[in-house]
Amino acid sequence: MNTIVVGLQWGDEGKGKIIDYLSRDADIIVRFQGGNNAGHTVVCGGKKYIFHVIPSGILHKNKICVIGNGVVLDPKVLLDEIEYLKKNGIDISPENLKISSLAHVIMPYHRSLDSFREAKREQKIGTTKRGIGPCYSDKIARCGVRVVDLLDCDTLAFKIKDNLNEKNPLYKNVYGAAPFSFNDVFSEYNDYAKKLAPYCCDTVEYLYDKRKKRFLFEGAQGTFLDVDFGTYPFVTSSSTIAPNAGVGSGAPFVKIDRVIGVTKAYTTRVGEGPFPTEFDEKMGEQIRKLGNEFGATTQRPRRCGWLDLPLLRRAAILNNITHIALTKLDVLDSLPQLKYAYAYEGKFKKFSAFPHDLSLARPVYKTIEGWHCDTTGVRGYKKLPRQVKNYIQLIEKFVGAKVQYASVGQNRDAIIKKPGV
Ligand code: IMP
């Protein structure tokens, strides 16, 4: 079985936990986009692990983790993550971690530009300031540094020179910042190259050789952060949706059997941008506390809101999902009633599609009975309260896909599989 896991909202849906759970039945786990703007938290054996670059499948023995060509890679962050995992007793080596030599490398001038731009913009995006946007911009502008370029001193040198020739005057004249020194950047990255070299490979050939194995593609961020279909410009700079798994991994030959869209039982968003079903301040604070809604990467408080069914339906279409994983149901345990958006209303009419121009439409809500009891100890679908099952049915009907997994807590065993799905 080959599976893609993607987020249906604005990221942080709990993909890391679902991927960790599904990794048991996969041989190869592949990341295909994004970079260390992502943050997956996985709790395993009472221990909490936070991942930014390496697929969370690395926690399992005998699995191969691949960082695909569609990822943008900050070498320092990756090397630190390798060290952190090694220190925590996780087996990690070039045998089980493969990095595409075509992945683009995040350079120090990308990180600076990300911060400078945010500081100058009137309309802030609220980026993670990890250099993601500028790195993808350079990739498209054809002046990026790929892993393969990093490994060759001469290429690395001329690429850094070309980039600094263009960027240093910009930094100085537009942002009033000190120029980058060629020697500093070159020697730092040359050093990373030596450490990363054993992990790098032609992942296209590698994955093609292994095409009969069981694949799990790990999406980062979420559908509404997608550069094409998200709430532009408040998006990330990559294609976050399932169809990009083939391009971002160089493994379009893997036949996909299942696309799991992960959604929380409510909605969250970090950073700026429209969020039609956002709670008022008091309710936002309550759910943020209950759900511990703070960014795994930037520790920023997440904005929280009601479930938005038109948004989920749009995400289901874009990702062509076959199944849903519904996470953090337990966070809503204390609520006697739940609201959800079932339509949007413009000036003249009501419609069920998620609108492109959110300034012209507002969500319309219905209310459903909450379960109002502790679900954190529930194990087994049958034991879920009737109201949880009603909520699940409502989502399934609107979105047009079955909930295969529902989760009621942080631990691996808090994931409940729906029988027969
Ligand atoms: P960037 O990806 O750092 O450029 O940030 C662009 C937008 O995407 C900002 O609103 C970030 O908060 C958001 N973002 C990026 N990565 C994640 C993620 O993994 N989870 C949630 N939001 C994210």
Tab-separated table of C-alpha atoms and ligand atoms in Angstrom:
chain	number	residue	atom	x	y	z
A	1	MET	CA	0.000	0.000	0.000
A	2	ASN	CA	1.368	3.423	-1.007
A	3	THR	CA	0.014	6.432	0.846
A	4	ILE	CA	0.269	10.216	0.718
A	5	VAL	CA	-0.492	12.169	3.882
A	6	VAL	CA	-1.358	15.853	3.537
A	7	GLY	CA	-2.827	18.609	5.684
A	8	LEU	CA	-6.297	19.846	4.778
A	9	GLN	CA	-6.113	23.159	6.656
A	10	TRP	CA	-3.296	25.651	7.383
A	11	GLY	CA	-0.759	23.135	8.655
A	12	ASP	CA	-0.289	21.727	12.163
A	13	GLU	CA	-3.150	19.269	11.678
A	14	GLY	CA	-1.254	16.480	13.427
A	15	LYS	CA	0.298	14.943	10.321
A	16	GLY	CA	3.458	13.993	12.215
A	17	LYS	CA	1.564	11.691	14.527
A	18	ILE	CA	-0.393	10.055	11.702
A	19	ILE	CA	2.791	9.594	9.672
A	20	ASP	CA	4.553	8.098	12.667
A	21	TYR	CA	1.626	5.689	13.116
A	22	LEU	CA	1.487	4.722	9.428
A	23	SER	CA	5.254	4.337	9.199
A	24	ARG	CA	4.923	0.919	10.822
A	25	ASP	CA	3.414	-0.337	7.571
A	26	ALA	CA	5.752	1.489	5.204
A	27	ASP	CA	9.292	0.798	4.012
A	28	ILE	CA	10.181	4.209	2.624
A	29	ILE	CA	9.022	7.570	3.951
A	30	VAL	CA	9.541	10.547	1.666
A	31	ARG	CA	9.269	14.287	2.190
A	32	PHE	CA	8.530	16.125	-1.024
A	33	GLN	CA	8.231	19.850	-0.232
A	34	GLY	CA	8.790	22.572	2.346
A	35	GLY	CA	11.729	22.847	4.668
A	36	ASN	CA	12.389	23.583	8.299
A	37	ASN	CA	9.367	25.855	8.411
A	38	ALA	CA	7.604	22.587	9.270
A	39	GLY	CA	7.509	21.195	12.764
A	40	HIS	CA	6.169	17.755	13.535
A	41	THR	CA	5.722	16.761	17.141
A	42	VAL	CA	5.596	13.064	17.884
A	43	VAL	CA	5.182	11.575	21.344
A	44	CYS	CA	6.571	8.087	21.590
A	45	GLY	CA	7.250	6.060	24.726
A	46	GLY	CA	6.424	9.126	26.844
A	47	LYS	CA	9.136	11.087	25.047
A	48	LYS	CA	8.439	14.072	22.834
A	49	TYR	CA	10.323	14.460	19.561
A	50	ILE	CA	10.160	17.524	17.347
A	51	PHE	CA	11.122	17.182	13.695
A	52	HIS	CA	11.676	19.954	11.214
A	53	VAL	CA	13.344	18.294	8.240
A	54	ILE	CA	13.753	14.565	8.729
A	55	PRO	CA	10.610	12.470	8.198
A	56	SER	CA	9.213	11.369	11.556
A	57	GLY	CA	9.305	7.780	10.290
A	58	ILE	CA	12.951	7.746	11.398
A	59	LEU	CA	11.723	6.780	14.885
A	60	HIS	CA	10.974	3.303	13.535
A	61	LYS	CA	13.659	0.717	12.943
A	62	ASN	CA	14.437	-0.552	9.445
A	63	LYS	CA	12.766	2.299	7.581
A	64	ILE	CA	14.343	4.442	4.894
A	65	CYS	CA	13.684	8.181	5.100
A	66	VAL	CA	14.139	10.307	2.007
A	67	ILE	CA	14.376	14.073	1.648
A	68	GLY	CA	13.199	14.675	-1.890
A	69	ASN	CA	14.233	17.190	-4.527
A	70	GLY	CA	11.195	19.371	-3.756
A	71	VAL	CA	12.433	20.117	-0.246
A	72	VAL	CA	14.533	23.163	0.623
A	73	LEU	CA	17.263	22.184	3.001
A	74	ASP	CA	19.011	24.183	5.687
A	75	PRO	CA	22.189	22.121	6.211
A	76	LYS	CA	22.838	23.387	9.718
A	77	VAL	CA	19.313	22.570	10.851
A	78	LEU	CA	19.523	19.132	9.285
A	79	LEU	CA	22.898	18.351	10.859
A	80	ASP	CA	21.655	19.563	14.259
A	81	GLU	CA	18.553	17.397	13.893
A	82	ILE	CA	20.699	14.360	13.078
A	83	GLU	CA	22.775	15.014	16.212
A	84	TYR	CA	19.671	15.575	18.354
A	85	LEU	CA	18.140	12.284	17.223
A	86	LYS	CA	21.402	10.384	17.671
A	87	LYS	CA	21.706	11.753	21.218
A	88	ASN	CA	18.202	10.491	21.900
A	89	GLY	CA	19.164	7.007	20.864
A	90	ILE	CA	17.619	7.060	17.382
A	91	ASP	CA	19.534	5.060	14.827
A	92	ILE	CA	20.327	7.429	11.964
A	93	SER	CA	22.963	7.015	9.270
A	94	PRO	CA	23.402	7.206	5.480
A	95	GLU	CA	21.826	3.742	5.441
A	96	ASN	CA	18.403	5.028	6.515
A	97	LEU	CA	18.518	8.708	5.538
A	98	LYS	CA	18.872	9.707	1.887
A	99	ILE	CA	18.991	13.269	0.651
A	100	SER	CA	18.267	14.169	-2.941
A	101	SER	CA	21.217	15.855	-4.592
A	102	LEU	CA	18.681	18.041	-6.426
A	103	ALA	CA	17.176	19.561	-3.278
A	104	HIS	CA	17.840	23.290	-2.965
A	105	VAL	CA	19.934	24.635	-0.128
A	106	ILE	CA	18.853	27.449	2.185
A	107	MET	CA	21.690	29.976	2.391
A	108	PRO	CA	22.252	32.609	5.091
A	109	TYR	CA	21.207	35.339	2.659
A	110	HIS	CA	17.838	33.587	2.258
A	111	ARG	CA	17.182	33.717	5.973
A	112	SER	CA	18.159	37.395	6.142
A	113	LEU	CA	16.019	38.332	3.171
A	114	ASP	CA	13.035	36.549	4.717
A	115	SER	CA	13.399	38.690	7.850
A	116	PHE	CA	14.182	41.933	6.006
A	117	ARG	CA	11.162	41.553	3.728
A	118	GLU	CA	8.839	40.808	6.607
A	119	ALA	CA	10.096	43.818	8.519
A	120	LYS	CA	9.560	46.156	5.540
A	121	ARG	CA	6.209	44.832	4.319
A	122	GLU	CA	3.068	46.757	5.141
A	123	GLN	CA	1.046	43.596	4.826
A	124	LYS	CA	3.027	40.986	6.777
A	125	ILE	CA	2.791	37.290	5.970
A	126	GLY	CA	4.066	36.132	9.317
A	127	THR	CA	6.628	33.749	7.810
A	128	THR	CA	8.738	31.456	9.972
A	129	LYS	CA	11.798	33.501	8.865
A	130	ARG	CA	13.628	30.321	7.959
A	131	GLY	CA	14.470	31.550	4.444
A	132	ILE	CA	11.919	29.301	2.748
A	133	GLY	CA	10.410	31.864	0.352
A	134	PRO	CA	13.727	33.370	-0.798
A	135	CYS	CA	15.216	29.897	-1.355
A	136	TYR	CA	12.279	28.776	-3.522
A	137	SER	CA	12.430	32.153	-5.326
A	138	ASP	CA	16.078	31.529	-6.231
A	139	LYS	CA	15.220	28.017	-7.403
A	140	ILE	CA	12.670	29.417	-9.848
A	141	ALA	CA	14.977	32.308	-10.796
A	142	ARG	CA	17.644	29.676	-11.602
A	143	CYS	CA	20.279	31.041	-9.254
A	144	GLY	CA	19.726	28.561	-6.411
A	145	VAL	CA	22.344	26.293	-4.868
A	146	ARG	CA	21.423	22.608	-5.007
A	147	VAL	CA	22.892	19.893	-2.818
A	148	VAL	CA	24.866	18.669	-5.832
A	149	ASP	CA	26.348	22.180	-6.201
A	150	LEU	CA	27.242	22.247	-2.531
A	151	LEU	CA	29.304	19.094	-2.974
A	152	ASP	CA	31.478	20.623	-5.674
A	153	CYS	CA	33.791	23.388	-4.334
A	154	ASP	CA	34.167	25.202	-7.643
A	155	THR	CA	30.461	25.300	-8.379
A	156	LEU	CA	29.692	26.327	-4.828
A	157	ALA	CA	32.227	29.162	-5.055
A	158	PHE	CA	30.915	30.670	-8.276
A	159	LYS	CA	27.277	30.311	-7.211
A	160	ILE	CA	27.918	32.088	-3.927
A	161	LYS	CA	29.901	34.784	-5.755
A	162	ASP	CA	27.132	35.362	-8.302
A	163	ASN	CA	24.500	35.509	-5.610
A	164	LEU	CA	26.433	37.875	-3.376
A	165	ASN	CA	27.229	40.152	-6.330
A	166	GLU	CA	23.509	40.551	-6.821
A	167	LYS	CA	22.285	40.397	-3.231
A	168	ASN	CA	24.853	42.372	-1.257
A	169	PRO	CA	24.012	45.706	-2.942
A	170	LEU	CA	20.325	44.969	-2.406
A	171	TYR	CA	20.871	44.277	1.287
A	172	LYS	CA	22.991	47.361	1.687
A	173	ASN	CA	20.917	49.831	-0.340
A	174	VAL	CA	17.381	48.653	0.316
A	175	TYR	CA	17.619	47.166	3.788
A	176	GLY	CA	20.657	49.009	5.176
A	177	ALA	CA	22.258	45.704	6.178
A	178	ALA	CA	25.903	44.636	6.248
A	179	PRO	CA	27.047	42.656	3.189
A	180	PHE	CA	27.785	38.927	3.441
A	181	SER	CA	31.424	37.922	3.189
A	182	PHE	CA	32.149	35.398	0.461
A	183	ASN	CA	34.797	33.687	2.576
A	184	ASP	CA	32.515	33.236	5.561
A	185	VAL	CA	29.618	31.803	3.558
A	186	PHE	CA	31.876	29.600	1.457
A	187	SER	CA	33.823	28.116	4.350
A	188	GLU	CA	30.668	27.503	6.420
A	189	TYR	CA	28.877	25.732	3.564
A	190	ASN	CA	31.944	23.842	2.426
A	191	ASP	CA	32.115	22.446	5.904
A	192	TYR	CA	28.456	21.352	5.802
A	193	ALA	CA	29.080	19.737	2.426
A	194	LYS	CA	31.677	17.393	3.930
A	195	LYS	CA	29.287	16.311	6.664
A	196	LEU	CA	26.280	15.920	4.377
A	197	ALA	CA	28.016	14.173	1.486
A	198	PRO	CA	27.510	10.609	2.801
A	199	TYR	CA	23.737	11.136	2.944
A	200	CYS	CA	23.338	12.534	-0.578
A	201	CYS	CA	22.290	10.443	-3.503
A	202	ASP	CA	20.422	10.276	-6.755
A	203	THR	CA	17.109	9.614	-5.057
A	204	VAL	CA	15.298	9.156	-8.376
A	205	GLU	CA	17.355	6.048	-9.237
A	206	TYR	CA	17.308	4.943	-5.610
A	207	LEU	CA	13.511	5.141	-5.341
A	208	TYR	CA	13.021	3.602	-8.767
A	209	ASP	CA	15.050	0.579	-7.670
A	210	LYS	CA	12.835	0.302	-4.620
A	211	ARG	CA	9.565	0.908	-6.466
A	212	LYS	CA	8.045	-2.380	-5.272
A	213	LYS	CA	8.413	-1.328	-1.623
A	214	ARG	CA	5.667	0.347	0.428
A	215	PHE	CA	5.855	4.148	0.191
A	216	LEU	CA	4.605	6.822	2.528
A	217	PHE	CA	4.777	10.418	1.263
A	218	GLU	CA	4.825	12.992	4.010
A	219	GLY	CA	3.277	16.368	3.211
A	220	ALA	CA	4.298	19.430	5.193
A	221	GLN	CA	2.230	22.564	5.922
A	222	GLY	CA	-1.355	22.360	4.638
A	223	THR	CA	-3.584	22.893	1.617
A	224	PHE	CA	-4.412	26.524	2.425
A	225	LEU	CA	-0.715	27.354	2.625
A	226	ASP	CA	-0.272	26.026	-0.919
A	227	VAL	CA	1.261	28.667	-3.184
A	228	ASP	CA	-1.419	28.167	-5.856
A	229	PHE	CA	-4.537	27.230	-3.934
A	230	GLY	CA	-3.926	28.693	-0.494
A	231	THR	CA	-4.989	32.032	0.911
A	232	TYR	CA	-2.418	33.888	-1.215
A	233	PRO	CA	-0.238	35.804	-0.392
A	234	PHE	CA	-0.489	34.401	3.129
A	235	VAL	CA	0.916	31.055	2.038
A	236	THR	CA	4.206	29.211	1.961
A	237	SER	CA	6.264	29.045	-1.234
A	238	SER	CA	5.760	25.422	-2.209
A	239	SER	CA	3.028	23.213	-3.565
A	240	THR	CA	1.729	21.476	-0.466
A	241	ILE	CA	-0.904	19.296	-2.081
A	242	ALA	CA	-0.825	15.585	-2.867
A	243	PRO	CA	-0.307	15.846	-6.653
A	244	ASN	CA	3.110	17.372	-5.916
A	245	ALA	CA	4.297	14.188	-4.206
A	246	GLY	CA	5.397	12.713	-7.552
A	247	VAL	CA	7.300	15.824	-8.691
A	248	GLY	CA	8.784	16.720	-5.310
A	249	SER	CA	10.139	13.209	-4.809
A	250	GLY	CA	11.020	12.331	-8.394
A	251	ALA	CA	9.002	9.153	-7.886
A	252	PRO	CA	5.910	9.543	-10.072
A	253	PHE	CA	6.172	5.823	-10.856
A	254	VAL	CA	4.844	4.914	-7.417
A	255	LYS	CA	1.163	4.055	-7.762
A	256	ILE	CA	-0.763	5.793	-5.016
A	257	ASP	CA	-3.406	3.682	-3.280
A	258	ARG	CA	-4.499	6.087	-0.610
A	259	VAL	CA	-4.406	9.837	0.065
A	260	ILE	CA	-5.122	10.661	3.680
A	261	GLY	CA	-6.157	14.230	4.403
A	262	VAL	CA	-5.470	15.197	7.988
A	263	THR	CA	-7.694	17.721	9.733
A	264	LYS	CA	-8.110	18.796	13.298
A	265	ALA	CA	-11.597	18.579	14.802
A	266	TYR	CA	-11.428	22.389	14.786
A	267	THR	CA	-9.187	24.785	12.839
A	268	THR	CA	-5.906	26.557	13.586
A	269	ARG	CA	-3.599	28.884	11.746
A	270	VAL	CA	-0.186	30.418	12.579
A	271	GLY	CA	0.876	33.667	11.008
A	272	GLU	CA	-1.162	36.315	9.254
A	273	GLY	CA	-3.955	35.956	6.736
A	274	PRO	CA	-7.678	35.358	6.549
A	275	PHE	CA	-9.284	32.872	8.911
A	276	PRO	CA	-13.051	33.094	8.500
A	277	THR	CA	-14.081	30.776	11.356
A	278	GLU	CA	-11.629	32.176	13.906
A	279	PHE	CA	-12.886	32.222	17.507
A	280	ASP	CA	-13.280	35.381	19.501
A	281	GLU	CA	-10.451	36.134	21.906
A	282	LYS	CA	-11.879	34.350	24.953
A	283	MET	CA	-12.782	31.137	23.157
A	284	GLY	CA	-9.493	31.278	21.218
A	285	GLU	CA	-7.563	31.450	24.458
A	286	GLN	CA	-9.512	28.529	25.931
A	287	ILE	CA	-8.919	26.188	22.993
A	288	ARG	CA	-5.299	27.302	22.608
A	289	LYS	CA	-4.690	26.225	26.180
A	290	LEU	CA	-6.617	22.972	25.915
A	291	GLY	CA	-4.993	22.011	22.620
A	292	ASN	CA	-1.565	23.409	23.529
A	293	GLU	CA	-1.726	25.348	20.284
A	294	PHE	CA	1.730	26.844	20.023
A	295	GLY	CA	3.866	26.471	16.886
A	296	ALA	CA	6.404	23.617	17.006
A	297	THR	CA	8.837	25.701	14.935
A	298	THR	CA	8.386	29.271	16.145
A	299	GLN	CA	6.462	28.724	19.414
A	300	ARG	CA	4.022	31.379	18.232
A	301	PRO	CA	0.481	31.027	19.621
A	302	ARG	CA	-1.787	29.488	16.994
A	303	ARG	CA	-5.029	31.184	16.110
A	304	CYS	CA	-7.971	28.825	16.697
A	305	GLY	CA	-11.455	28.549	15.212
A	306	TRP	CA	-14.429	26.328	14.393
A	307	LEU	CA	-14.328	23.594	11.798
A	308	ASP	CA	-14.878	24.917	8.289
A	309	LEU	CA	-16.566	22.306	6.100
A	310	PRO	CA	-16.428	24.217	2.783
A	311	LEU	CA	-12.680	24.624	3.371
A	312	LEU	CA	-12.286	20.882	4.014
A	313	ARG	CA	-14.324	20.022	0.949
A	314	ARG	CA	-12.112	22.216	-1.235
A	315	ALA	CA	-9.002	20.597	0.234
A	316	ALA	CA	-10.466	17.140	-0.363
A	317	ILE	CA	-10.969	18.002	-4.035
A	318	LEU	CA	-7.498	19.479	-4.505
A	319	ASN	CA	-5.745	16.539	-2.888
A	320	ASN	CA	-8.107	13.944	-4.324
A	321	ILE	CA	-8.243	12.404	-0.859
A	322	THR	CA	-9.512	8.893	-0.304
A	323	HIS	CA	-9.602	9.060	3.506
A	324	ILE	CA	-9.601	11.485	6.406
A	325	ALA	CA	-7.638	11.436	9.654
A	326	LEU	CA	-9.433	13.530	12.266
A	327	THR	CA	-7.173	14.670	15.083
A	328	LYS	CA	-7.492	16.336	18.492
A	329	LEU	CA	-11.120	15.431	19.107
A	330	ASP	CA	-10.343	15.382	22.833
A	331	VAL	CA	-9.586	19.121	22.795
A	332	LEU	CA	-13.336	19.721	22.299
A	333	ASP	CA	-14.335	17.428	25.209
A	334	SER	CA	-15.476	20.249	27.463
A	335	LEU	CA	-17.789	21.964	24.965
A	336	PRO	CA	-21.529	21.288	25.311
A	337	GLN	CA	-22.136	22.496	21.743
A	338	LEU	CA	-19.993	22.804	18.642
A	339	LYS	CA	-20.395	25.220	15.789
A	340	TYR	CA	-19.233	24.504	12.261
A	341	ALA	CA	-19.330	26.473	9.034
A	342	TYR	CA	-21.417	24.673	6.423
A	343	ALA	CA	-21.615	27.437	3.781
A	344	TYR	CA	-20.467	30.934	2.884
A	345	GLU	CA	-22.639	33.938	2.288
A	346	GLY	CA	-21.838	36.715	-0.183
A	347	LYS	CA	-23.796	39.892	-0.779
A	348	PHE	CA	-26.618	38.163	-2.622
A	349	LYS	CA	-26.377	34.426	-2.113
A	350	LYS	CA	-25.228	31.494	-0.028
A	351	PHE	CA	-22.876	28.886	-1.502
A	352	SER	CA	-21.093	25.762	-0.308
A	353	ALA	CA	-17.715	26.324	-2.040
A	354	PHE	CA	-14.809	27.876	-0.146
A	355	PRO	CA	-14.549	31.383	-1.670
A	356	HIS	CA	-11.464	32.685	-3.464
A	357	ASP	CA	-12.092	36.204	-2.225
A	358	LEU	CA	-12.669	35.910	1.480
A	359	SER	CA	-13.196	39.634	1.872
A	360	LEU	CA	-16.537	39.288	0.048
A	361	ALA	CA	-18.016	36.370	1.940
A	362	ARG	CA	-18.486	35.217	5.492
A	363	PRO	CA	-19.098	31.773	6.939
A	364	VAL	CA	-22.568	30.566	7.884
A	365	TYR	CA	-22.775	28.285	10.907
A	366	LYS	CA	-24.838	25.456	12.280
A	367	THR	CA	-24.624	24.011	15.758
A	368	ILE	CA	-24.319	20.380	16.778
A	369	GLU	CA	-24.455	18.741	20.193
A	370	GLY	CA	-21.019	18.279	21.789
A	371	TRP	CA	-20.047	15.061	23.580
A	372	HIS	CA	-19.182	16.917	26.744
A	373	CYS	CA	-17.202	14.094	28.329
A	374	ASP	CA	-13.616	12.888	28.579
A	375	THR	CA	-12.586	10.946	25.475
A	376	THR	CA	-8.870	10.739	26.186
A	377	GLY	CA	-9.083	7.185	27.490
A	378	VAL	CA	-11.290	5.862	24.704
A	379	ARG	CA	-9.724	3.017	22.746
A	380	GLY	CA	-11.800	1.528	19.950
A	381	TYR	CA	-14.240	3.216	17.608
A	382	LYS	CA	-17.343	1.622	19.121
A	383	LYS	CA	-16.608	3.225	22.477
A	384	LEU	CA	-16.607	6.778	21.123
A	385	PRO	CA	-19.583	8.817	22.343
A	386	ARG	CA	-22.579	8.987	19.983
A	387	GLN	CA	-22.027	12.731	19.471
A	388	VAL	CA	-18.444	12.150	18.260
A	389	LYS	CA	-19.758	9.644	15.731
A	390	ASN	CA	-22.360	12.196	14.606
A	391	TYR	CA	-19.634	14.795	14.150
A	392	ILE	CA	-17.590	12.302	12.132
A	393	GLN	CA	-20.594	11.436	9.956
A	394	LEU	CA	-21.277	15.091	9.311
A	395	ILE	CA	-17.712	15.624	8.109
A	396	GLU	CA	-17.732	12.499	5.970
A	397	LYS	CA	-20.957	13.461	4.273
A	398	PHE	CA	-19.905	17.011	3.497
A	399	VAL	CA	-16.360	16.203	2.441
A	400	GLY	CA	-17.137	13.015	0.531
A	401	ALA	CA	-14.499	10.772	2.142
A	402	LYS	CA	-14.516	8.432	5.114
A	403	VAL	CA	-12.714	9.078	8.370
A	404	GLN	CA	-10.232	6.238	8.680
A	405	TYR	CA	-8.453	7.451	11.820
A	406	ALA	CA	-9.603	9.602	14.713
A	407	SER	CA	-7.322	10.685	17.506
A	408	VAL	CA	-8.114	11.542	21.125
A	409	GLY	CA	-4.684	12.226	22.599
A	410	GLN	CA	-0.985	12.705	21.995
A	411	ASN	CA	0.227	9.140	22.298
A	412	ARG	CA	0.454	6.637	19.490
A	413	ASP	CA	-2.241	4.465	21.063
A	414	ALA	CA	-4.710	7.370	21.086
A	415	ILE	CA	-5.238	6.903	17.342
A	416	ILE	CA	-8.481	5.021	16.749
A	417	LYS	CA	-9.011	3.197	13.492
A	418	LYS	CA	-12.560	3.063	12.191
A	419	PRO	CA	-13.397	-0.550	11.448
A	420	GLY	CA	-14.069	-1.471	7.847
A	421	VAL	CA	-12.621	1.749	6.386
B	1	IMP	P1	7.079	30.381	5.401
B	1	IMP	O1	6.744	29.013	4.947
B	1	IMP	O2	8.086	30.427	6.500
B	1	IMP	O3	7.432	31.300	4.264
B	1	IMP	O4	5.747	31.033	6.052
B	1	IMP	C1	4.609	31.334	5.287
B	1	IMP	C2	3.324	31.062	6.075
B	1	IMP	O5	3.183	29.669	6.262
B	1	IMP	C3	3.309	31.668	7.485
B	1	IMP	O6	1.982	32.041	7.789
B	1	IMP	C4	3.734	30.517	8.373
B	1	IMP	O7	3.245	30.657	9.678
B	1	IMP	C5	3.062	29.367	7.647
B	1	IMP	N1	3.730	28.071	7.861
B	1	IMP	C6	4.852	27.615	7.281
B	1	IMP	N2	5.133	26.371	7.681
B	1	IMP	C7	4.156	26.017	8.524
B	1	IMP	C8	3.867	24.813	9.237
B	1	IMP	O8	4.571	23.807	9.179
B	1	IMP	N3	2.740	24.838	9.989
B	1	IMP	C9	1.908	25.914	10.047
B	1	IMP	N4	2.133	27.048	9.386
B	1	IMP	C10	3.242	27.100	8.634
